[in-house]
Amino acid sequence: MDFRGIGAELYRNMGKRCEMALTGVSRLVLGLSGAVIGLSGCASGGGQPAAQLPAASFVSASQGPGEDYLIGPLDQLTIFVWRNPELGAKVQVRPDGRITTPLIADMPAVGKTPAKLAEDIKAQLTQYIKEPLVSVIVDNFSGTYSQQIRVVGATEKPASLPFRANMTLLDAMIAVGGLSEYASGNKARLVRYDKATGKQTEFAVRIGDLLKRGDTKANVQLQPGDVIIIPESMF
């Protein structure tokens, strides 16, 4: 009997089995790697990276007024009619966007500037008095959604904030108490609606770098209507 031939045959068979086992392991590793890459793509949104906004200074070099303020639901107003105090009133804008004052019922107020609302009230009062002088004062601001900054997600106090002239990302984060414990601040997104084009654009914002590392380049200028979305960390 040729023992050397038998030994060689056994060696070849063992080599083939080892090669098949290694091939299976390699396929498993590649499959797991692909799954991890796929999950990473899902976690990052899967699409193209969000656009970047230019950095903003912490204090604007030139302070100036913002857009005209538009009255919003739940705003508190003082209506003043000169020489006719009985026709004035302190009112809160109803959720349906209207107000009621003496002699005037269900006057639309939402979406108007205080000056425009004063003109409309004046036009109604001319039926009862001659040349009324009307002023509208906003005592407590909420504003319309198009003029609010909404911060949602992993923050201490998600909120809708009235936009202020020259407002930055840092100002908004101070108002909501900063990031929560499990926030993924550097994966946050700022959603901005362009009234001129009717399009919505997402921008990447690095809130983690801004608040935890003091990276001044991560501070950006906000615009009325911006929505800041802060996800939680997966780990």
Short mmCIF file of C-alpha atoms in Angstrom, two decimals, residues 169 173 179 183-188 205-215 218 230:
data_model
loop_
_atom_site.label_atom_id
_atom_site.label_comp_id
_atom_site.label_asym_id
_atom_site.label_seq_id
_atom_site.Cartn_x
_atom_site.Cartn_y
_atom_site.Cartn_z
CA LEU A 169 -27.56 80.09 16.07
CA MET A 173 -29.42 77.65 21.56
CA LEU A 179 -28.17 70.46 23.90
CA ALA A 183 -27.78 65.06 21.45
CA SER A 184 -25.74 64.63 18.29
CA GLY A 185 -25.15 68.34 17.84
CA ASN A 186 -22.82 68.10 14.86
CA LYS A 187 -25.46 66.21 12.85
CA ALA A 188 -28.05 68.95 13.29
CA VAL A 205 -24.89 73.08 11.38
CA ARG A 206 -22.25 72.07 13.94
CA ILE A 207 -23.94 72.87 17.22
CA GLY A 208 -21.68 70.48 19.15
CA ASP A 209 -18.55 72.29 18.00
CA LEU A 210 -20.15 75.65 18.75
CA LEU A 211 -21.26 74.89 22.32
CA LYS A 212 -18.72 72.32 23.51
CA ARG A 213 -15.56 73.42 21.72
CA GLY A 214 -16.24 77.12 21.33
CA ASP A 215 -15.70 76.97 17.56
CA ALA A 218 -19.84 77.14 13.71
CA ILE A 230 -31.22 68.21 16.41
#
